[in-house]
């Protein structure tokens, strides 16, 4: 079996060492997640109060990190997500999602208006009429992804 590690050098070294020492454990709340290369992420497991259910990824307008919580915003409501922002960023990129801020990942199809701001920032008006800001650290990546 072959594995490809897409991570920072520190994380790669840690994983390689764990593999070498065979110190690998399975856990649903692990820091590292191994996905099949062409695994489809059509649905996301979310929580609302005490209930867990799946929502379609295409229905998510944006994802927000608020303190220790990660929230998926849809036209129908706001739901708590189990995955981290880094996991969601990596898993949803091919589905048209883009990280624009340490606290926000947006669905590109739901961007309705892009407003320029001072100091290398953009404000995005989304399909639900909410506004989120592209931070300076994501400014150039956002411009490249959007084609301008």
mmCIF file of N, CA, C and O in Angstrom, residues 9-50:
data_model
loop_
_atom_site.group_PDB
_atom_site.id
_atom_site.type_symbol
_atom_site.label_atom_id
_atom_site.label_comp_id
_atom_site.label_asym_id
_atom_site.label_seq_id
_atom_site.Cartn_x
_atom_site.Cartn_y
_atom_site.Cartn_z
ATOM 1 N N UNK A 9 5.847 20.081 6.651
ATOM 2 C CA UNK A 9 6.995 19.203 6.887
ATOM 3 C C UNK A 9 6.948 18.596 8.289
ATOM 4 O O UNK A 9 7.210 17.405 8.463
ATOM 5 N N UNK A 10 6.568 19.392 9.279
ATOM 6 C CA UNK A 10 6.508 18.907 10.656
ATOM 7 C C UNK A 10 5.486 17.779 10.792
ATOM 8 O O UNK A 10 5.747 16.761 11.437
ATOM 9 N N UNK A 11 4.315 17.959 10.194
ATOM 10 C CA UNK A 11 3.265 16.945 10.273
ATOM 11 C C UNK A 11 3.687 15.694 9.510
ATOM 12 O O UNK A 11 3.500 14.573 9.994
ATOM 13 N N UNK A 12 4.279 15.877 8.324
ATOM 14 C CA UNK A 12 4.758 14.727 7.546
ATOM 15 C C UNK A 12 5.762 13.918 8.350
ATOM 16 O O UNK A 12 5.677 12.690 8.410
ATOM 17 N N UNK A 13 6.713 14.608 8.966
ATOM 18 C CA UNK A 13 7.732 13.922 9.760
ATOM 19 C C UNK A 13 7.102 13.152 10.917
ATOM 20 O O UNK A 13 7.493 12.017 11.207
ATOM 21 N N UNK A 14 6.107 13.759 11.561
ATOM 22 C CA UNK A 14 5.429 13.112 12.689
ATOM 23 C C UNK A 14 4.692 11.854 12.223
ATOM 24 O O UNK A 14 4.757 10.809 12.875
ATOM 25 N N UNK A 15 4.011 11.930 11.092
ATOM 26 C CA UNK A 15 3.270 10.781 10.569
ATOM 27 C C UNK A 15 4.237 9.686 10.120
ATOM 28 O O UNK A 15 4.028 8.506 10.418
ATOM 29 N N UNK A 16 5.296 10.073 9.402
ATOM 30 C CA UNK A 16 6.283 9.082 8.964
ATOM 31 C C UNK A 16 6.894 8.349 10.158
ATOM 32 O O UNK A 16 7.087 7.132 10.122
ATOM 33 N N UNK A 17 7.203 9.085 11.222
ATOM 34 C CA UNK A 17 7.780 8.476 12.419
ATOM 35 C C UNK A 17 6.780 7.519 13.074
ATOM 36 O O UNK A 17 7.146 6.420 13.485
ATOM 37 N N UNK A 18 5.511 7.919 13.137
ATOM 38 C CA UNK A 18 4.477 7.056 13.727
ATOM 39 C C UNK A 18 4.305 5.780 12.915
ATOM 40 O O UNK A 18 4.138 4.694 13.474
ATOM 41 N N UNK A 19 4.372 5.897 11.590
ATOM 42 C CA UNK A 19 4.262 4.718 10.730
ATOM 43 C C UNK A 19 5.460 3.796 10.956
ATOM 44 O O UNK A 19 5.315 2.587 11.099
ATOM 45 N N UNK A 20 6.650 4.400 11.005
ATOM 46 C CA UNK A 20 7.871 3.618 11.207
ATOM 47 C C UNK A 20 7.820 2.862 12.542
ATOM 48 O O UNK A 20 8.195 1.702 12.628
ATOM 49 N N UNK A 21 7.314 3.524 13.572
ATOM 50 C CA UNK A 21 7.238 2.908 14.895
ATOM 51 C C UNK A 21 5.963 2.079 15.070
ATOM 52 O O UNK A 21 5.764 1.477 16.108
ATOM 53 N N UNK A 22 5.107 2.080 14.073
ATOM 54 C CA UNK A 22 3.818 1.391 14.102
ATOM 55 C C UNK A 22 2.978 1.834 15.295
ATOM 56 O O UNK A 22 2.284 1.040 15.916
ATOM 57 N N UNK A 23 3.063 3.107 15.592
ATOM 58 C CA UNK A 23 2.316 3.691 16.703
ATOM 59 C C UNK A 23 1.123 4.453 16.141
ATOM 60 O O UNK A 23 1.001 5.659 16.302
ATOM 61 N N UNK A 24 0.242 3.740 15.462
ATOM 62 C CA UNK A 24 -0.912 4.353 14.821
ATOM 63 C C UNK A 24 -2.173 3.786 15.450
ATOM 64 O O UNK A 24 -2.316 2.574 15.601
ATOM 65 N N UNK A 25 -3.079 4.681 15.825
ATOM 66 C CA UNK A 25 -4.337 4.266 16.430
ATOM 67 C C UNK A 25 -5.487 4.849 15.633
ATOM 68 O O UNK A 25 -5.375 5.944 15.084
ATOM 69 N N UNK A 26 -6.608 4.144 15.589
ATOM 70 C CA UNK A 26 -7.800 4.643 14.919
ATOM 71 C C UNK A 26 -8.648 5.390 15.939
ATOM 72 O O UNK A 26 -8.866 4.921 17.048
ATOM 73 N N UNK A 27 -9.135 6.597 15.544
ATOM 74 C CA UNK A 27 -10.004 7.370 16.426
ATOM 75 C C UNK A 27 -10.829 8.331 15.584
ATOM 76 O O UNK A 27 -10.304 8.972 14.669
ATOM 77 N N UNK A 28 -12.127 8.447 15.879
ATOM 78 C CA UNK A 28 -12.999 9.361 15.135
ATOM 79 C C UNK A 28 -12.658 10.827 15.380
ATOM 80 O O UNK A 28 -13.009 11.694 14.589
ATOM 81 N N UNK A 29 -11.982 11.125 16.468
ATOM 82 C CA UNK A 29 -11.628 12.515 16.751
ATOM 83 C C UNK A 29 -10.125 12.760 16.580
ATOM 84 O O UNK A 29 -9.533 13.596 17.241
ATOM 85 N N UNK A 30 -9.525 12.042 15.631
ATOM 86 C CA UNK A 30 -8.089 12.164 15.381
ATOM 87 C C UNK A 30 -7.739 13.511 14.765
ATOM 88 O O UNK A 30 -8.575 14.157 14.124
ATOM 89 N N UNK A 31 -6.509 13.933 14.938
ATOM 90 C CA UNK A 31 -6.022 15.174 14.349
ATOM 91 C C UNK A 31 -5.766 15.038 12.856
ATOM 92 O O UNK A 31 -5.800 16.008 12.118
ATOM 93 N N UNK A 32 -5.484 13.819 12.405
ATOM 94 C CA UNK A 32 -5.174 13.573 11.006
ATOM 95 C C UNK A 32 -6.241 12.656 10.420
ATOM 96 O O UNK A 32 -6.652 11.695 11.048
ATOM 97 N N UNK A 33 -6.660 12.966 9.197
ATOM 98 C CA UNK A 33 -7.706 12.192 8.540
ATOM 99 C C UNK A 33 -7.176 11.692 7.209
ATOM 100 O O UNK A 33 -6.594 12.450 6.434
ATOM 101 N N UNK A 34 -7.364 10.418 6.930
ATOM 102 C CA UNK A 34 -6.918 9.811 5.684
ATOM 103 C C UNK A 34 -8.138 9.595 4.806
ATOM 104 O O UNK A 34 -9.086 8.923 5.200
ATOM 105 N N UNK A 35 -8.137 10.215 3.614
ATOM 106 C CA UNK A 35 -9.246 10.089 2.684
ATOM 107 C C UNK A 35 -8.796 9.390 1.418
ATOM 108 O O UNK A 35 -7.671 9.588 0.963
ATOM 109 N N UNK A 36 -9.706 8.632 0.842
ATOM 110 C CA UNK A 36 -9.468 8.032 -0.460
ATOM 111 C C UNK A 36 -9.341 9.162 -1.477
ATOM 112 O O UNK A 36 -10.044 10.173 -1.382
ATOM 113 N N UNK A 37 -8.442 9.029 -2.450
ATOM 114 C CA UNK A 37 -8.115 10.108 -3.379
ATOM 115 C C UNK A 37 -9.336 10.738 -4.034
ATOM 116 O O UNK A 37 -9.478 11.939 -4.065
ATOM 117 N N UNK A 38 -10.234 9.964 -4.562
ATOM 118 C CA UNK A 38 -11.392 10.527 -5.261
ATOM 119 C C UNK A 38 -12.681 10.326 -4.477
ATOM 120 O O UNK A 38 -13.748 10.192 -5.041
ATOM 121 N N UNK A 39 -12.559 10.340 -3.159
ATOM 122 C CA UNK A 39 -13.716 10.179 -2.286
ATOM 123 C C UNK A 39 -14.658 11.363 -2.475
ATOM 124 O O UNK A 39 -14.242 12.511 -2.463
ATOM 125 N N UNK A 40 -15.919 11.082 -2.666
ATOM 126 C CA UNK A 40 -16.909 12.140 -2.882
ATOM 127 C C UNK A 40 -17.429 12.656 -1.537
ATOM 128 O O UNK A 40 -17.791 11.878 -0.666
ATOM 129 N N UNK A 41 -17.474 13.931 -1.396
ATOM 130 C CA UNK A 41 -18.010 14.566 -0.201
ATOM 131 C C UNK A 41 -19.310 15.256 -0.588
ATOM 132 O O UNK A 41 -19.366 16.472 -0.735
ATOM 133 N N UNK A 42 -20.356 14.465 -0.761
ATOM 134 C CA UNK A 42 -21.647 15.006 -1.168
ATOM 135 C C UNK A 42 -22.443 15.505 0.024
ATOM 136 O O UNK A 42 -23.293 16.377 -0.118
ATOM 137 N N UNK A 43 -22.196 14.911 1.185
ATOM 138 C CA UNK A 43 -22.954 15.257 2.383
ATOM 139 C C UNK A 43 -22.004 15.520 3.540
ATOM 140 O O UNK A 43 -20.878 15.033 3.555
ATOM 141 N N UNK A 44 -22.470 16.286 4.492
ATOM 142 C CA UNK A 44 -21.692 16.613 5.675
ATOM 143 C C UNK A 44 -22.536 16.244 6.893
ATOM 144 O O UNK A 44 -23.733 16.581 6.944
ATOM 145 N N UNK A 45 -21.942 15.550 7.836
ATOM 146 C CA UNK A 45 -22.639 15.193 9.066
ATOM 147 C C UNK A 45 -22.637 16.415 9.971
ATOM 148 O O UNK A 45 -21.581 16.982 10.271
ATOM 149 N N UNK A 46 -23.829 16.843 10.400
ATOM 150 C CA UNK A 46 -23.963 18.040 11.229
ATOM 151 C C UNK A 46 -24.830 17.726 12.440
ATOM 152 O O UNK A 46 -25.485 16.687 12.511
ATOM 153 N N UNK A 47 -24.830 18.658 13.351
ATOM 154 C CA UNK A 47 -25.595 18.489 14.583
ATOM 155 C C UNK A 47 -26.469 19.713 14.801
ATOM 156 O O UNK A 47 -26.033 20.850 14.599
ATOM 157 N N UNK A 48 -27.699 19.458 15.225
ATOM 158 C CA UNK A 48 -28.597 20.537 15.632
ATOM 159 C C UNK A 48 -29.212 20.103 16.950
ATOM 160 O O UNK A 48 -29.946 19.113 17.002
ATOM 161 N N UNK A 49 -28.864 20.798 18.013
ATOM 162 C CA UNK A 49 -29.231 20.425 19.382
ATOM 163 C C UNK A 49 -28.734 19.015 19.669
ATOM 164 O O UNK A 49 -27.548 18.779 19.656
ATOM 165 N N UNK A 50 -29.613 18.054 19.881
ATOM 166 C CA UNK A 50 -29.194 16.686 20.203
ATOM 167 C C UNK A 50 -29.225 15.754 18.997
ATOM 168 O O UNK A 50 -28.870 14.585 19.113
#
